[in-house]
XYZ file of C-alpha atoms in Angstrom:
575
model
C -133.361 -36.194 153.921
C -132.347 -34.723 156.991
C -129.124 -32.839 154.836
C -131.918 -30.321 153.527
C -134.131 -30.375 156.335
C -134.474 -26.593 156.756
C -135.161 -26.266 152.856
C -139.010 -28.124 154.373
C -139.152 -26.563 157.643
C -142.420 -23.447 157.060
C -142.101 -19.982 156.834
C -144.680 -17.690 158.086
C -144.753 -13.399 157.533
C -148.120 -12.163 158.672
C -150.902 -14.616 158.749
C -148.823 -16.254 156.171
C -147.583 -19.696 156.864
C -145.198 -21.078 153.106
C -144.486 -24.624 153.136
C -141.155 -24.821 152.424
C -138.234 -22.369 151.418
C -138.728 -22.784 148.241
C -138.903 -19.520 146.055
C -140.187 -19.332 142.751
C -138.563 -15.124 141.909
C -141.337 -12.151 139.801
C -140.380 -12.952 136.798
C -142.242 -13.061 132.945
C -142.060 -16.200 130.945
C -144.126 -13.800 128.091
C -146.629 -16.130 127.648
C -149.470 -14.072 128.228
C -151.809 -12.374 126.453
C -152.427 -8.843 125.837
C -151.426 -8.281 129.338
C -153.664 -11.217 130.767
C -151.916 -14.469 132.563
C -152.605 -16.925 129.012
C -153.903 -21.282 130.080
C -150.722 -21.625 128.732
C -149.119 -19.303 132.044
C -151.162 -20.335 134.327
C -150.303 -24.001 133.374
C -146.485 -22.583 134.025
C -146.769 -21.223 136.611
C -149.500 -24.826 138.230
C -147.188 -27.219 137.230
C -144.381 -25.526 139.758
C -146.716 -25.713 142.578
C -147.993 -29.830 141.747
C -143.988 -30.236 142.074
C -143.881 -28.800 145.821
C -142.375 -24.531 145.765
C -144.046 -23.083 148.750
C -143.943 -19.504 147.302
C -144.695 -19.424 143.805
C -144.218 -15.174 142.874
C -146.107 -14.093 139.765
C -145.999 -11.591 137.534
C -142.581 -10.519 136.925
C -142.774 -6.204 136.042
C -146.544 -5.685 135.958
C -147.547 -2.182 134.912
C -149.098 -0.112 137.324
C -149.157 2.745 134.520
C -150.131 3.760 130.895
C -146.677 4.826 130.388
C -145.909 1.090 130.701
C -145.258 -0.614 127.951
C -145.234 -4.435 128.126
C -142.902 -5.200 125.499
C -142.647 -8.682 126.885
C -145.295 -10.165 127.880
C -146.148 -8.545 131.696
C -149.004 -8.672 133.109
C -151.161 -4.976 132.899
C -152.236 -4.201 136.104
C -153.404 -0.606 135.703
C -156.812 -1.168 135.193
C -159.478 -3.567 136.475
C -160.221 -6.097 133.892
C -157.188 -7.911 135.439
C -159.392 -8.990 138.775
C -160.599 -11.542 137.512
C -158.116 -13.286 135.478
C -155.543 -12.693 138.933
C -158.075 -14.101 140.707
C -158.259 -17.888 138.295
C -154.204 -18.157 138.759
C -154.334 -17.935 142.444
C -156.995 -19.940 142.842
C -155.697 -22.976 141.187
C -151.888 -22.280 142.781
C -154.129 -22.712 146.201
C -156.000 -25.701 145.248
C -151.798 -26.892 144.696
C -150.503 -25.831 148.384
C -148.537 -22.646 146.989
C -148.898 -18.776 148.227
C -148.633 -16.588 145.863
C -147.881 -13.480 145.335
C -147.782 -10.822 142.445
C -144.599 -8.323 141.645
C -145.472 -4.672 140.738
C -143.535 -2.259 138.669
C -143.291 1.190 137.039
C -140.317 0.775 134.214
C -139.078 4.340 134.102
C -136.599 5.506 131.540
C -136.440 1.542 131.257
C -139.599 1.455 128.756
C -140.232 2.352 124.775
C -142.857 5.015 124.581
C -143.459 3.765 120.898
C -145.290 0.380 122.207
C -148.397 0.060 124.263
C -149.582 3.890 123.949
C -147.421 5.262 122.673
C -146.680 7.939 126.037
C -142.709 9.121 126.900
C -141.180 7.082 129.473
C -140.764 9.224 132.331
C -138.041 9.214 135.456
C -136.457 11.526 138.280
C -134.050 12.862 135.930
C -133.768 12.945 132.058
C -130.538 10.078 131.661
C -130.674 7.964 128.884
C -131.877 4.804 129.608
C -129.073 2.538 126.499
C -131.206 -1.089 126.221
C -134.592 0.584 125.464
C -132.940 4.115 123.834
C -135.407 6.170 125.939
C -134.958 9.511 126.429
C -137.541 9.882 129.216
C -139.179 12.764 130.317
C -138.268 13.849 133.957
C -141.039 14.061 136.481
C -142.859 16.342 137.244
C -145.073 16.555 140.450
C -147.932 15.821 138.877
C -145.886 13.385 137.520
C -144.424 11.694 140.990
C -148.372 12.022 143.011
C -150.092 9.705 139.580
C -147.661 7.098 139.575
C -147.662 6.901 143.846
C -151.648 6.449 143.230
C -151.089 3.636 140.721
C -148.384 1.561 142.747
C -152.209 1.557 144.980
C -154.355 0.852 142.866
C -152.760 -2.301 140.656
C -151.917 -3.470 144.583
C -155.640 -3.323 146.083
C -156.423 -4.930 142.350
C -153.949 -7.675 143.461
C -155.169 -7.894 146.775
C -158.755 -7.984 144.779
C -157.767 -10.836 142.608
C -156.931 -13.038 145.808
C -152.806 -12.893 145.671
C -151.111 -12.911 148.652
C -149.283 -9.925 149.024
C -146.958 -7.946 145.871
C -143.123 -7.288 145.671
C -142.934 -3.830 144.916
C -139.756 -4.121 142.227
C -137.451 -1.313 143.386
C -134.721 -3.070 141.367
C -133.831 -4.161 137.592
C -132.807 -0.390 137.000
C -136.449 0.318 137.379
C -138.513 4.166 138.705
C -138.099 3.578 142.512
C -134.343 2.585 142.179
C -133.592 4.946 139.518
C -135.192 7.375 142.659
C -132.384 5.660 144.823
C -129.473 6.215 142.527
C -127.412 8.219 142.158
C -126.379 8.076 138.740
C -129.657 8.442 137.606
C -131.245 11.347 140.339
C -129.603 14.137 139.678
C -132.983 16.058 141.361
C -132.592 19.366 143.156
C -135.670 19.473 144.915
C -137.045 17.012 147.998
C -136.735 14.152 145.876
C -132.830 13.822 144.985
C -129.723 15.111 146.820
C -128.906 12.830 149.436
C -129.581 9.618 150.291
C -132.644 9.918 152.975
C -134.251 12.541 150.050
C -133.730 10.306 147.430
C -135.694 7.485 149.242
C -138.728 9.895 150.125
C -140.386 8.787 146.654
C -140.423 4.749 147.860
C -141.544 5.428 151.233
C -144.299 7.443 149.799
C -145.661 4.547 147.178
C -145.382 1.845 149.897
C -147.835 3.952 152.266
C -149.645 4.082 149.433
C -150.243 0.393 148.898
C -150.188 -0.675 152.701
C -153.127 2.109 153.167
C -154.784 0.711 150.326
C -153.839 -2.850 151.028
C -154.546 -2.818 154.521
C -151.830 -3.720 157.308
C -153.289 -7.779 157.456
C -151.468 -7.940 154.100
C -148.448 -9.426 152.612
C -145.644 -6.594 150.721
C -142.248 -6.870 150.030
C -139.510 -4.872 148.210
C -137.384 -6.584 145.859
C -134.118 -3.925 145.409
C -130.281 -4.557 145.115
C -127.615 -5.398 147.758
C -125.702 -3.426 145.225
C -125.220 -2.001 142.101
C -122.251 -2.983 140.993
C -121.552 -0.230 139.970
C -118.991 2.522 140.563
C -121.657 5.354 140.672
C -124.432 3.974 142.249
C -125.189 2.827 145.567
C -122.641 0.603 147.450
C -123.500 -2.582 149.606
C -123.441 0.349 153.033
C -126.081 2.643 151.043
C -128.301 -0.574 149.759
C -127.739 -1.818 153.581
C -129.067 1.598 155.156
C -131.894 0.945 152.424
C -132.915 -1.846 153.824
C -133.079 -0.492 157.075
C -134.973 2.239 156.348
C -137.316 0.516 154.978
C -138.307 -2.240 156.825
C -137.983 -0.111 160.123
C -140.617 2.391 158.389
C -143.109 -0.823 158.858
C -144.369 -0.546 155.373
C -142.538 -4.301 154.589
C -142.470 -7.660 155.660
C -139.913 -8.806 153.646
C -136.679 -7.556 151.472
C -135.549 -9.718 148.159
C -132.082 -9.055 147.086
C -130.736 -9.191 143.892
C -127.270 -7.412 142.816
C -126.996 -5.366 140.079
C -129.063 -2.137 137.702
C -130.028 -2.598 134.667
C -127.764 0.582 133.582
C -126.498 -0.442 130.368
C -125.878 -4.118 128.587
C -123.063 -5.418 130.410
C -125.178 -4.866 133.777
C -128.160 -6.132 133.010
C -126.685 -9.006 132.449
C -125.498 -8.635 135.998
C -128.612 -8.398 136.737
C -129.106 -11.935 135.627
C -126.416 -14.574 135.114
C -125.160 -16.726 133.526
C -122.370 -19.471 133.010
C -119.828 -17.112 133.419
C -121.227 -16.302 137.012
C -120.257 -18.355 140.135
C -123.720 -20.507 141.239
C -125.296 -18.257 144.648
C -122.236 -15.421 143.263
C -124.564 -12.791 144.752
C -125.420 -14.720 148.281
C -123.117 -12.030 150.261
C -125.212 -9.269 149.548
C -128.568 -11.280 150.991
C -126.507 -11.884 153.760
C -125.557 -8.381 154.349
C -128.482 -6.643 154.927
C -130.379 -9.866 156.440
C -127.757 -8.613 159.338
C -128.934 -5.274 159.541
C -133.139 -5.928 159.147
C -135.569 -8.029 161.383
C -137.716 -8.643 158.087
C -137.319 -11.915 156.102
C -135.318 -12.185 153.569
C -135.648 -13.127 150.047
C -132.477 -14.187 147.193
C -133.292 -13.773 143.482
C -130.696 -14.434 141.885
C -129.235 -17.970 141.003
C -128.832 -20.722 143.309
C -129.252 -24.101 141.366
C -129.273 -27.067 143.231
C -129.597 -28.009 146.495
C -126.632 -28.261 148.605
C -126.142 -24.530 148.185
C -129.442 -24.132 148.985
C -129.915 -25.847 152.068
C -126.591 -23.877 153.672
C -128.193 -20.319 152.869
C -130.611 -21.161 154.763
C -129.375 -23.263 157.456
C -126.134 -20.509 157.547
C -128.580 -17.814 158.090
C -127.982 -15.977 154.873
C -131.958 -15.929 153.727
C -135.067 -17.320 154.599
C -136.636 -17.484 150.870
C -134.486 -19.544 148.209
C -134.784 -18.190 144.640
C -134.079 -21.067 142.609
C -136.416 -19.112 139.360
C -133.956 -21.249 136.674
C -133.895 -24.424 138.411
C -137.362 -24.685 138.442
C -137.687 -24.055 134.951
C -135.477 -27.092 134.426
C -136.803 -28.991 136.854
C -140.686 -27.378 138.899
C -140.747 -30.641 140.313
C -137.275 -30.214 142.273
C -138.692 -29.611 145.233
C -140.844 -32.736 145.347
C -138.740 -34.968 144.397
C -136.171 -33.696 146.906
C -138.561 -34.684 149.320
C -138.855 -37.461 148.770
C -135.299 -39.110 148.413
C -134.813 -38.516 144.539
C -131.619 -36.078 144.344
C -130.459 -37.920 141.777
C -133.972 -37.178 139.005
C -133.399 -33.380 139.635
C -133.095 -31.980 136.344
C -130.663 -29.712 137.259
C -129.981 -26.318 135.811
C -127.067 -25.999 133.912
C -126.562 -22.031 133.687
C -127.435 -22.030 130.097
C -129.743 -19.346 131.100
C -132.009 -20.346 127.304
C -134.731 -19.305 129.557
C -133.507 -16.027 129.297
C -132.390 -15.695 126.246
C -135.566 -16.372 124.600
C -138.135 -14.242 126.834
C -135.856 -11.423 125.666
C -136.218 -12.529 121.833
C -139.341 -12.058 121.802
C -139.988 -15.572 121.846
C -141.146 -16.686 125.564
C -139.707 -19.012 127.792
C -137.922 -22.520 126.605
C -135.704 -24.518 128.609
C -132.406 -25.724 126.952
C -133.034 -29.366 127.568
C -136.708 -29.373 129.525
C -139.174 -29.105 126.532
C -142.329 -29.311 128.690
C -141.734 -26.004 130.127
C -144.723 -23.920 128.862
C -145.452 -26.564 126.614
C -147.854 -28.076 129.871
C -151.125 -28.583 128.265
C -149.930 -31.068 125.335
C -145.855 -32.211 126.782
C -146.387 -33.248 130.357
C -143.277 -33.093 132.802
C -144.657 -36.570 133.957
C -143.990 -38.984 131.534
C -146.827 -41.692 131.528
C -146.865 -45.041 130.656
C -147.724 -46.353 127.625
C -151.073 -48.215 126.698
C -151.523 -50.803 125.276
C -148.693 -53.330 123.736
C -144.691 -52.152 124.585
C -143.131 -51.319 121.898
C -139.682 -51.435 120.662
C -137.595 -48.637 120.197
C -134.369 -47.658 118.150
C -133.062 -44.921 118.641
C -129.240 -44.411 116.538
C -126.937 -41.314 118.036
C -126.870 -40.341 121.576
C -126.324 -36.758 121.502
C -129.068 -34.535 123.900
C -132.278 -35.496 121.340
C -130.856 -39.310 120.906
C -130.767 -39.962 124.977
C -134.164 -37.448 125.465
C -135.738 -39.637 123.078
C -134.585 -42.758 124.784
C -135.829 -41.737 128.216
C -139.425 -40.631 127.646
C -139.831 -44.097 125.668
C -138.164 -46.099 128.259
C -140.717 -44.410 131.078
C -143.170 -44.916 128.599
C -142.558 -48.633 129.596
C -141.138 -49.490 125.742
C -138.069 -51.629 125.145
C -135.451 -48.769 124.215
C -131.751 -49.554 122.129
C -129.773 -46.875 121.880
C -126.771 -46.637 119.213
C -124.008 -44.462 119.777
C -120.701 -44.662 117.226
C -118.520 -42.978 119.546
C -117.481 -43.612 122.497
C -119.493 -41.042 124.816
C -122.343 -39.877 125.007
C -123.271 -35.900 124.715
C -122.381 -35.586 120.625
C -121.660 -31.700 120.166
C -122.697 -30.589 123.984
C -118.769 -32.128 124.520
C -117.953 -28.916 122.618
C -119.924 -26.036 124.120
C -117.887 -27.619 127.637
C -114.694 -26.845 126.089
C -114.947 -23.100 127.052
C -114.152 -23.548 130.715
C -116.369 -20.939 131.976
C -119.110 -23.034 130.515
C -118.454 -26.543 131.118
C -121.505 -26.711 133.102
C -123.485 -27.238 129.800
C -122.145 -30.815 130.847
C -125.200 -31.657 133.171
C -127.646 -31.809 129.868
C -126.413 -35.357 128.742
C -124.873 -36.051 132.580
C -128.338 -36.284 133.979
C -130.282 -37.714 130.651
C -127.348 -40.289 130.248
C -127.566 -41.396 134.850
C -132.387 -41.319 134.014
C -131.126 -43.770 130.338
C -129.344 -45.842 132.653
C -131.514 -45.939 135.221
C -134.484 -47.238 133.010
C -133.007 -50.405 131.262
C -132.120 -48.739 128.343
C -129.105 -51.112 126.175
C -126.859 -48.457 125.303
C -123.950 -49.362 122.499
C -121.494 -46.662 122.518
C -118.530 -47.539 119.671
C -121.983 -48.266 117.681
C -122.369 -46.823 114.390
C -126.381 -47.177 114.236
C -126.117 -48.917 110.454
C -129.064 -50.118 107.945
C -127.835 -53.786 108.920
C -127.587 -52.995 113.001
C -131.483 -51.461 113.510
C -133.113 -53.560 111.124
C -131.649 -56.535 113.418
C -133.831 -55.440 116.195
C -136.795 -55.962 114.838
C -137.402 -52.441 116.076
C -141.511 -50.942 116.150
C -139.900 -47.390 115.903
C -136.752 -46.222 114.890
C -135.693 -42.512 116.184
C -132.741 -41.030 114.336
C -130.672 -38.274 116.432
C -127.618 -38.215 114.362
C -127.680 -34.321 114.309
C -125.595 -32.908 111.301
C -121.798 -31.927 110.776
C -119.699 -28.843 109.741
C -121.196 -26.998 107.414
C -118.105 -25.243 105.316
C -118.575 -25.670 101.574
C -120.656 -22.164 102.323
C -117.957 -19.706 101.645
C -114.903 -20.030 98.493
C -111.582 -21.796 99.449
C -113.602 -23.758 102.478
C -110.514 -26.780 102.245
C -108.598 -24.726 103.140
C -110.276 -24.256 106.766
C -110.776 -26.080 109.454
C -114.392 -26.381 111.716
C -114.680 -24.965 115.063
C -115.633 -28.844 115.558
C -111.838 -29.545 114.595
C -110.457 -27.127 116.774
C -112.559 -27.501 120.060
C -111.846 -31.507 120.154
C -108.268 -31.222 118.945
C -108.587 -32.579 116.176
C -106.408 -30.395 114.822
C -103.867 -29.221 116.101
C -103.533 -25.319 114.575
C -100.494 -22.643 113.964
C -99.504 -19.294 116.288
C -101.524 -17.147 114.142
C -105.815 -17.960 113.525
C -108.072 -16.972 111.770
C -111.564 -17.083 113.061
C -114.447 -16.934 110.712
C -117.662 -16.468 112.095
C -120.570 -16.632 109.379
C -122.794 -18.401 112.226
C -123.052 -15.043 114.816
C -123.704 -17.575 117.971
C -121.803 -19.542 120.255
C -119.671 -21.531 118.274
C -116.778 -19.262 116.568
C -116.563 -16.674 119.976
C -115.984 -19.981 121.916
C -113.380 -21.627 119.502
C -111.550 -18.257 119.518
C -111.606 -17.253 122.954
C -109.816 -21.195 123.728
C -107.623 -21.063 121.469
C -106.819 -17.390 122.931
C -106.846 -18.500 126.537
C -103.854 -21.531 124.819
C -101.743 -18.619 123.917
C -102.044 -18.645 120.434
C -102.338 -15.404 117.922
C -106.687 -14.924 117.469
C -108.368 -12.048 115.297
C -112.302 -12.513 114.412
C -113.669 -11.982 111.069
C -117.453 -11.677 110.501
C -119.882 -10.257 107.610
C -121.810 -8.769 110.347
C -121.876 -5.207 112.368
C -120.662 -6.407 115.843
C -119.491 -10.829 116.667
C -121.661 -12.831 117.868
C -125.070 -11.378 116.737
C -127.591 -13.537 116.642
C -127.325 -13.534 120.120
C -129.092 -12.026 123.258
C -127.122 -9.244 124.328
C -127.231 -10.804 127.899
C -124.510 -13.446 125.916
C -123.375 -11.324 123.429
C -122.045 -8.531 125.290
C -120.144 -10.817 128.244
C -117.905 -12.537 124.625
C -117.232 -8.297 124.380
C -115.725 -8.213 127.403
C -114.317 -11.336 127.728
C -112.803 -10.249 124.350
C -111.434 -7.059 125.236
C -109.642 -8.107 128.266
C -107.723 -11.338 126.285
C -107.166 -8.651 123.673
C -108.685 -10.629 120.254
C -109.087 -8.244 117.339
C -112.967 -8.105 115.866
C -112.705 -6.825 112.327
C -117.126 -6.250 111.513
C -118.948 -6.153 108.300
C -116.136 -8.264 106.008
C -116.867 -11.587 103.677
C -114.320 -12.944 102.744
């Protein structure tokens, strides 16, 4: 346990004592209803508090002004109507021992005019935003005064709602960062020009917020450590901003990310998935921490306890943001404290949670079905009441393994058949592309758990009717998955599947045509893997772009890698 002691040291910010260094950073799972936290949202947050998180930052990108459109389920803090709902959430989090804050944001040019109140997006300068397709209106002096007041009122509502603090978003290309960045601020008045003047609007916001909530209340700022674009803020610029704001006495912590939501590719850099290494932006928080004397949080993809502990011990940060890790296992902190590190379901980095939010259907975890369903599917599986059953599961892919795990944890006797000589099923094909290999963590964790629970695993054994019936089962779970579907295309008998190629079952020649009829991961992964092996590859799709059914965060990364490997793509072509 000594290896992780640093993670369980309390942190004091003013009069606020946080029980450990585990931070669920501000994000929005899109479970809200009409701009208010639903019961589903509250249970989702409470589960992480039950699991031992020290600080639960809620309400990612909570709206402060009427031109903000809560287009992916944000909270709406533009009126006093939010206060009782915040009280309900904060009281229930406090009951579980967690400190809680709300993130306030004005989207600036990252807004849609045709949602919510149908008001045009505003920004420091009228620079088009390609993700939301907005042409923002340049803010006038009365806009600036109005938005500053809106931030202050929203912060006051959060305090009235019982939250321990607020975090103001100055990241992801939102309004305050829009003023900071030379890429989006073309003004010639006192709010534009050199960096000191570009910082003025944000400082005015924080002064108003501080006046509204008082000197004893915790106020923080989330900001980039580097905008990662040549036209934007450099690491030196970001360190100077952090030092200026920390030195003003207006803020109590800084939470650091990387990037700016300039376009689809740079938006993907804000929330990196498998394509970027674990803790890739840790150096940014470290650089800012060296410049300021208030606590520094880190808010980008740290997924394992070893990296988290090292980051705290070596002084790179004070609170370690592990939001996706807590989506995969909200009881991460509690299990680690109890010495049950092997029981932690580690985040694989697939970022299905983010993909589902961007797709408008609410956060879901690729490996933990209980996340977001806490009202009907408990994170901690209870023992079954009544007689012990004999359960036979056919198929040891992720679904079969999970069925076996849950059945065994409920106290039943489980037999698991798998025709292949290993567990994991189709996940093995997904891991063939090197930068996606960590997805193997899905079945690796499940295999450890079913073995720990004493499941009778029979590899290399097909679940025939005779074999299953011979076990005298009370319950049979069929989880044998699917098979490649080729016969939808004329001439399919001359084709091989992505399974055939990625598994190595079929040797391909020097010139390969990959036809993508699904718009998902399989075809683009196969094409990239073949190109990496020196094949001449072309990809054809009947869609208007490659990987069309993937969220933009995944799609743009594949596009980038295709450009780098010079893989030609022919779109809008039905073979």
